[in-house]
Coordinates of C-alpha atoms in Angstrom, one line a residue:
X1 CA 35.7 -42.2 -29.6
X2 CA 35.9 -38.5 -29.5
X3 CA 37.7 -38.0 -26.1
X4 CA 34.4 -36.4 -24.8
X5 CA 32.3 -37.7 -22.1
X6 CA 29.8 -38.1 -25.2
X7 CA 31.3 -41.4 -25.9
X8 CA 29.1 -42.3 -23.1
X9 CA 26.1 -43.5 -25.1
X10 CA 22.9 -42.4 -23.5
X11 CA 23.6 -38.6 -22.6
X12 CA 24.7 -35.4 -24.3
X13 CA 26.2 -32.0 -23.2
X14 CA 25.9 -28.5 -23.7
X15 CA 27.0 -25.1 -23.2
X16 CA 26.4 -21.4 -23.2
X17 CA 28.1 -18.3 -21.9
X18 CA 27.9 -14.6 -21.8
X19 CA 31.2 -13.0 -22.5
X20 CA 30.5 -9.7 -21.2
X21 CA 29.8 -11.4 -17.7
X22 CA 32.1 -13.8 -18.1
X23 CA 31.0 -16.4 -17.1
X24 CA 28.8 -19.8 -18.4
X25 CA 27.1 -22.9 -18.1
X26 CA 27.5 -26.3 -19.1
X27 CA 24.6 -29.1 -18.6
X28 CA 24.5 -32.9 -19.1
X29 CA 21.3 -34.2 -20.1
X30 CA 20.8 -38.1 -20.1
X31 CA 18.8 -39.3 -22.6
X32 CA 16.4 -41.5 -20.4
X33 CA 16.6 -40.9 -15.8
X34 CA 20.1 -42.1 -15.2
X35 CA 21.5 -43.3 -11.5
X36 CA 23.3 -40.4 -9.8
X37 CA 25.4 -39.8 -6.8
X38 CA 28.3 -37.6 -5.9
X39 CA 31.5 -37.0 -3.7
X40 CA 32.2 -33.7 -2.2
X41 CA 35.5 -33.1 -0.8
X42 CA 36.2 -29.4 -0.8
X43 CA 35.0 -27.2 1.9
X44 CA 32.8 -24.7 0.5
X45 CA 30.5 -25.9 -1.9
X46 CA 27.3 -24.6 -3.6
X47 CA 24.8 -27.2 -4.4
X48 CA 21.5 -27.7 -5.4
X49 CA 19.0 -31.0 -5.3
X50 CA 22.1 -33.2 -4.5
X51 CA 21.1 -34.6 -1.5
X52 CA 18.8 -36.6 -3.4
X53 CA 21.6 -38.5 -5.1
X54 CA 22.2 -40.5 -1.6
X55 CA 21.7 -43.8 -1.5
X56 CA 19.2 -43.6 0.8
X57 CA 17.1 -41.3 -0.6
X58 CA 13.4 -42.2 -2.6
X59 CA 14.1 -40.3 -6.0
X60 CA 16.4 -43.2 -7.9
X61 CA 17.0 -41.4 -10.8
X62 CA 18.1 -38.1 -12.0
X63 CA 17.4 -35.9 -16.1
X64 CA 20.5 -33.8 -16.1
X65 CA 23.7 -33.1 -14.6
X66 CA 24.6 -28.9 -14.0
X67 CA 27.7 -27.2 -14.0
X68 CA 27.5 -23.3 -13.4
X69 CA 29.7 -20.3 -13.0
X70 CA 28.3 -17.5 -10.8
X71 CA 28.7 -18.8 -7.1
X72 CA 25.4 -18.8 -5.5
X73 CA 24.0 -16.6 -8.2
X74 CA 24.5 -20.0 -10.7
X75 CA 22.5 -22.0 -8.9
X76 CA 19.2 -20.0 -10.9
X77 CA 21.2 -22.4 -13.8
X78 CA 19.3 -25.6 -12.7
X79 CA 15.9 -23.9 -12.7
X80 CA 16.9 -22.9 -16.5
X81 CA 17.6 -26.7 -16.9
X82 CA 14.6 -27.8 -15.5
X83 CA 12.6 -25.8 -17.4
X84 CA 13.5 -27.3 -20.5
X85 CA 13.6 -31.0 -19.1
X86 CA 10.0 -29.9 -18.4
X87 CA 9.1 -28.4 -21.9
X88 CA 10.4 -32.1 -23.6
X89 CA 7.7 -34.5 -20.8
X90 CA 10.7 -35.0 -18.8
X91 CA 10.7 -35.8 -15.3
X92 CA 9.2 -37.6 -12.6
X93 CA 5.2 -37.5 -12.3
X94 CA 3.7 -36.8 -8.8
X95 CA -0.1 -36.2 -8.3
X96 CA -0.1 -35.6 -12.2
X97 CA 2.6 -33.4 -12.7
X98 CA 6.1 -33.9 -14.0
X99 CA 9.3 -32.5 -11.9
X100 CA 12.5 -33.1 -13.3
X101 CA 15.3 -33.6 -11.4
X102 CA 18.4 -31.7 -12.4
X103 CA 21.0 -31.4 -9.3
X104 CA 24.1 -29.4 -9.9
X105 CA 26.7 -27.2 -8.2
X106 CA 28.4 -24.2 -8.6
X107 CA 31.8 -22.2 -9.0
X108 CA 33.1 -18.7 -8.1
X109 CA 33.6 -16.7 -11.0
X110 CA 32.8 -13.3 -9.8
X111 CA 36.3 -11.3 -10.1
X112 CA 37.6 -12.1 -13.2
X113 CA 37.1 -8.6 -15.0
X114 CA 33.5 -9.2 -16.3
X115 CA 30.7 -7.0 -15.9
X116 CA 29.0 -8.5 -12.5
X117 CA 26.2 -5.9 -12.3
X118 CA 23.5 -8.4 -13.0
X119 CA 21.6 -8.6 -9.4
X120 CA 18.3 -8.1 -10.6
X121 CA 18.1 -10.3 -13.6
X122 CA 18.1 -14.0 -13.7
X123 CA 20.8 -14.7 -15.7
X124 CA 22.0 -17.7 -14.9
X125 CA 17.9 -19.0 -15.4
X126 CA 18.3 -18.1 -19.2
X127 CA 22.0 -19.4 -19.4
X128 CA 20.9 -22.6 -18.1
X129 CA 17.9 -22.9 -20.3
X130 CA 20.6 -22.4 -22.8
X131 CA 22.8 -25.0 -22.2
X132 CA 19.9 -27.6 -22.2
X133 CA 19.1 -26.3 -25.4
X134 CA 22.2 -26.5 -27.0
X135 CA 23.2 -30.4 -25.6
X136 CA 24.0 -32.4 -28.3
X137 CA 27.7 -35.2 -28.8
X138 CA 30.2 -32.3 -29.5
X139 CA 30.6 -29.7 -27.3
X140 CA 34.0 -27.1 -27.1
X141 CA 36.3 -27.4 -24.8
X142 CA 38.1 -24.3 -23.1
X143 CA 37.1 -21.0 -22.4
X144 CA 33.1 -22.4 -22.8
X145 CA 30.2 -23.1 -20.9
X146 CA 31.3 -23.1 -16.8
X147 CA 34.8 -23.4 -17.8
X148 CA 34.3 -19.8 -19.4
X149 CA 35.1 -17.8 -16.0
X150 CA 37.0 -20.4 -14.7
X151 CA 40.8 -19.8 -13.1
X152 CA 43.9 -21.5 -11.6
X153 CA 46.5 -19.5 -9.6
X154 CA 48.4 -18.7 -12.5
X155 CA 46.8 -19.0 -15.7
X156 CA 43.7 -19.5 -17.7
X157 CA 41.1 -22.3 -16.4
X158 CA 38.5 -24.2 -18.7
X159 CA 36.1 -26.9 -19.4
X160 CA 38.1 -30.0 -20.2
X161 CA 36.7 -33.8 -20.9
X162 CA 37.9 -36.9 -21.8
X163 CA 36.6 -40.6 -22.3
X164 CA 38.4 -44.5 -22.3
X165 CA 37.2 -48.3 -22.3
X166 CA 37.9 -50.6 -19.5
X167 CA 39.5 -53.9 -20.1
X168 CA 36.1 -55.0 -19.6
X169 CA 34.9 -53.2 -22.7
X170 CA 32.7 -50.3 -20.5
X171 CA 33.0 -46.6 -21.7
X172 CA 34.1 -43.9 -19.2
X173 CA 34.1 -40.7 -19.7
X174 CA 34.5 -37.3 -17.2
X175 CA 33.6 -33.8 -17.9
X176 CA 35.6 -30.5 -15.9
X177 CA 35.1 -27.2 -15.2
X178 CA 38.7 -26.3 -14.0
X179 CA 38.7 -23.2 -11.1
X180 CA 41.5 -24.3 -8.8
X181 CA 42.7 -22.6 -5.7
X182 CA 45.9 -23.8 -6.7
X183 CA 48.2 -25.0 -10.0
X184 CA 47.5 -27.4 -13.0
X185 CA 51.4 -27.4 -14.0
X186 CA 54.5 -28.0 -12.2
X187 CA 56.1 -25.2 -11.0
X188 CA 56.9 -22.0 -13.1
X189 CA 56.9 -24.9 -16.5
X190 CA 54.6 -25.9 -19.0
X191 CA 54.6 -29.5 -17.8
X192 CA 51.2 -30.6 -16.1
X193 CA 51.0 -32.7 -13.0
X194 CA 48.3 -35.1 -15.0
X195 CA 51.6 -35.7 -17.3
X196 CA 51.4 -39.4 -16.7
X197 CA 47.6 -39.9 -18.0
X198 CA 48.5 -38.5 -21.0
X199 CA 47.0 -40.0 -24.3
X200 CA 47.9 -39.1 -27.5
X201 CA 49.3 -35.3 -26.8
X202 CA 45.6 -34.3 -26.0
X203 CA 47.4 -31.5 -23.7
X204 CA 50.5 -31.3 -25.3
X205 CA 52.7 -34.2 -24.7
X206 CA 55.6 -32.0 -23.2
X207 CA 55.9 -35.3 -20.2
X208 CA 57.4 -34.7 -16.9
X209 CA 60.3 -31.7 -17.2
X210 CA 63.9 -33.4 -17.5
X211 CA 64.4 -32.6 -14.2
X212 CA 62.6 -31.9 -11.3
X213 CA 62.8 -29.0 -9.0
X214 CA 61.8 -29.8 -5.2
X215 CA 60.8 -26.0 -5.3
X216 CA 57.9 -26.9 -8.0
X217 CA 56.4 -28.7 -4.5
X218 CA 55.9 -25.4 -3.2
X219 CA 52.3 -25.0 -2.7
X220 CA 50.9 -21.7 -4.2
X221 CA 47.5 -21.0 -3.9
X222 CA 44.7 -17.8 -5.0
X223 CA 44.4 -16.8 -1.7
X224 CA 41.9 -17.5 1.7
X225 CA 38.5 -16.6 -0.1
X226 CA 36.4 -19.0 -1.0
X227 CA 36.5 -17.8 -5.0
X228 CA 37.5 -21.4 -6.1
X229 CA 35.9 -25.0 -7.1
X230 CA 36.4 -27.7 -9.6
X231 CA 33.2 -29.2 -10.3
X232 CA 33.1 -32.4 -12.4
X233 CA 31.0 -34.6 -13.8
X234 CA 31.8 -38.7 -14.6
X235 CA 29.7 -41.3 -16.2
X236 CA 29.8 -44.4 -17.5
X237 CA 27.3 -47.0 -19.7
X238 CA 27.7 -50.1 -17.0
X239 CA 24.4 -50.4 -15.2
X240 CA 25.0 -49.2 -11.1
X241 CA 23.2 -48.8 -8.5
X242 CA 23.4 -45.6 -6.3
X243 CA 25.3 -47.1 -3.8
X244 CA 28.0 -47.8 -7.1
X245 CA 27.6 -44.7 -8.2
X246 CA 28.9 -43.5 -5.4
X247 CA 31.7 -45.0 -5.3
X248 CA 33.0 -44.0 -8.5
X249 CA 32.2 -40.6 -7.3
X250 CA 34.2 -40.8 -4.6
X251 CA 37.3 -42.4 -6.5
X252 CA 37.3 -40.3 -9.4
X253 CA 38.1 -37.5 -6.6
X254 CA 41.3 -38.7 -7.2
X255 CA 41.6 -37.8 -10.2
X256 CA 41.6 -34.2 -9.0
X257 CA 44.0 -35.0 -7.1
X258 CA 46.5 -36.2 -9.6
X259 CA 45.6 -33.0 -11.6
X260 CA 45.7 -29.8 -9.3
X261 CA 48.0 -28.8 -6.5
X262 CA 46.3 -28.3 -4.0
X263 CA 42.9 -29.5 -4.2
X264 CA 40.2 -30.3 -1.4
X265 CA 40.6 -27.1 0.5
X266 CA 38.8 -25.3 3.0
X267 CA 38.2 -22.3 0.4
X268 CA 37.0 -24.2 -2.5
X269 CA 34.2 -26.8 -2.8
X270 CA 35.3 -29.7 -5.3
X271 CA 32.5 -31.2 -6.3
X272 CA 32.4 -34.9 -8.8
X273 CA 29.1 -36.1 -9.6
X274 CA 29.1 -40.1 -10.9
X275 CA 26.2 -41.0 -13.6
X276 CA 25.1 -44.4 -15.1
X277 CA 23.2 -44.4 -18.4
X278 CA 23.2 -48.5 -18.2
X279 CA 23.0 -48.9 -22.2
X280 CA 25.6 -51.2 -22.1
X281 CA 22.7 -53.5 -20.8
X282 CA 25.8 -54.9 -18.5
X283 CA 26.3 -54.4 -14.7
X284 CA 29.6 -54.2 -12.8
X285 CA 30.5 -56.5 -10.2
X286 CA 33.2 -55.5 -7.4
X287 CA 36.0 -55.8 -9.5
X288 CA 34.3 -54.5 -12.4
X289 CA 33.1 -51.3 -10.4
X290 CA 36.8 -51.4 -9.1
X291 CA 38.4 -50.7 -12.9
X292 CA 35.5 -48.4 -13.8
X293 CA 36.2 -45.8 -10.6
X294 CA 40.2 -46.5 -11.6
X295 CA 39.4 -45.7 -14.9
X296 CA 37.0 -42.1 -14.3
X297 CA 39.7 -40.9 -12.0
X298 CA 42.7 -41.1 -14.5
X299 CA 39.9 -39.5 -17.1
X300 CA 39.4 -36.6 -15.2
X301 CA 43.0 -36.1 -14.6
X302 CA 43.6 -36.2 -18.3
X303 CA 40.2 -33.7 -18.4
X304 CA 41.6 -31.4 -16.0
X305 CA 44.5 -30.9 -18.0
X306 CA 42.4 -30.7 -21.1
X307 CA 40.5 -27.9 -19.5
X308 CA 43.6 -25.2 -18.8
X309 CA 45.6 -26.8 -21.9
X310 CA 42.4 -25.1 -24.6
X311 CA 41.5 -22.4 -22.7
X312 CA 42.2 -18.9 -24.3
X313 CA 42.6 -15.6 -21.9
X314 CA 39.8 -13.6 -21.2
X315 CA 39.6 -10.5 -22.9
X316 CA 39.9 -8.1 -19.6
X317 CA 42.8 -5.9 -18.1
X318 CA 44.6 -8.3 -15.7
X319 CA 43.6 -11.3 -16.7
X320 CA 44.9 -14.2 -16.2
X321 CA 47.1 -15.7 -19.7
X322 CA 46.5 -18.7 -20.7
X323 CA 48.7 -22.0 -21.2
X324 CA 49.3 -21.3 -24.8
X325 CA 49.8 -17.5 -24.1
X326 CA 52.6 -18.4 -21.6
X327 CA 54.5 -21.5 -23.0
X328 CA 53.1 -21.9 -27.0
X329 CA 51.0 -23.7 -29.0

């Protein structure tokens, strides 16, 4: 187990970035069509192809999973995606040709000090092609892929991930790209809300602070834009339906919630997509399904905490420190 969403057998992840706009890219690429849904519960998402991931919609299976910086300019990143899938004879074959299915969603990353003046090239098309290129177990956590651009109110955000075993032996894992309207730590400390999820110090084992401050309830928040969004990614090996899929998209929301004050606003667009690679040849019954969705939310509160916890500071005037920077190593 490497704490990744990699110890999910059956898919891999990669990332790419460009530092000078600041921004990046991170894809998930399933090894054979995996079953896909996904919960949205902010209120200003960017997606692409997700509608498809309904239960009641004809395509059953999905090639990759997309995570993009850029706001409506990442959305380019699934067509960079697809590309690839297409290159490798993936996809699904309709009068003779093959269309892979790679929905994804995007963040706002556009004023964090990089160079935006990009309009006219498809950049987010050659990042994404990128990513797909560069999938593989390991992947960096941080200040990488759509993680790279990402921000909370007060410091640094990141890509974070992070994996555990049910008690009935199926692997869950959850991947994060961490741009919150609002805070991953309590109050002005070091301490992160997802303190209680903690395994192993993976963010630092500092706990809960020694005493709690009513003020640290104080919600603080970047502003009214919409420059926000925590998109995520959860998968399991149990065999699901779409219908089960769903729902352990829709409880894993809660592991944003355990993570980030305060999350499922009007001006961002959180975003969890649920996959099922089924290699554990095993499928998941109510109360099976039950522990698996238990166990993907407490992951990505752990990831979400991962995420800010090894992200370093952008290199631009103003920008936002990170965790380290502000409370040490």
């Amino acid at each position: 187990m490497r704490n990744l969403i990699t110890d999910v057998r059956g898919l891999m992840v990669g990332n790419s970035e460009d530092s000078g706009i600041a921004t990046g890219v991170t894809a998930l690429l399933f090894d054979a069509p995996a079953v896909a849904s996904v919960s949205v519960s902010g209120g200003a998402p960017g997606l692409r192809d997700a509608h498809l991931l309904e239960a009641d919609m004809t395509v059953e299976r999905v090639d990759a999973l997309v995570l993009s910086g850029g706001s409506v300019f990442g959305l380019d990143a699934m067509g960079g995606v697809t590309s690839v899938l297409r290159e490798r004879g993936r996809g699904v074959e309709v009068a003779g040709q093959l269309a892979p299915i790679a929905p994804g969603a995007i963040l706002f990353d556009l004023a964090n000090g990089g160079d935006k003046d990009f309009w006219r090239e498809p950049v987010y098309w050659r990042l994404g092609a990128d990513a797909a290129r560069a999938a593989s177990g390991d992947f960096a956590l941080g200040t990488h892929g759509a993680g790279f651009g990402a921000t909370v109110v007060d410091l640094k955000g990141g890509l974070g991930s992070a994996s555990a075993v049910t008690e009935d032996g199926f692997v869950v894992g959850a991947l994060v790209a961490v741009n919150a309207v609002g805070q991953a730590t309590i109050g002005d400390g070091p301490h992160f809300w997802a303190a209680p999820y903690e395994r192993d110090g993976e963010f630092a084992g500092r706990g809960w602070p020694a005493k709690f401050d009513p003020s640290a309830l104080a919600i603080r928040m970047k502003g009214a834009e919409p420059r926000n969004t925590n998109l995520a990614i959860v998968a399991t090996d149990a065999e699901l339906t779409k219908a089960q899929a769903k729902r352990v998209a829709i409880m894993a929301q809660d592991g944003l919630a355990r993570a980030l004050r305060p999350v499922h606003a009007a001006m961002d667009g959180d975003t969890v997509f649920a996959g099922a690679t089924g290699v554990s040849g095993r499928e998941a019954g109510p109360v099976e399904l039950t522990r698996i969705g238990a166990a993907a939310a407490d992951c990505l509160a752990r990831a979400v905490a991962r995420g800010v916890f090894e992200a370093k500071a952008l290199k631009f005037p103003g920008a936002l420190p990170s965790w380290r920077d502000k409370f040490g190593g």
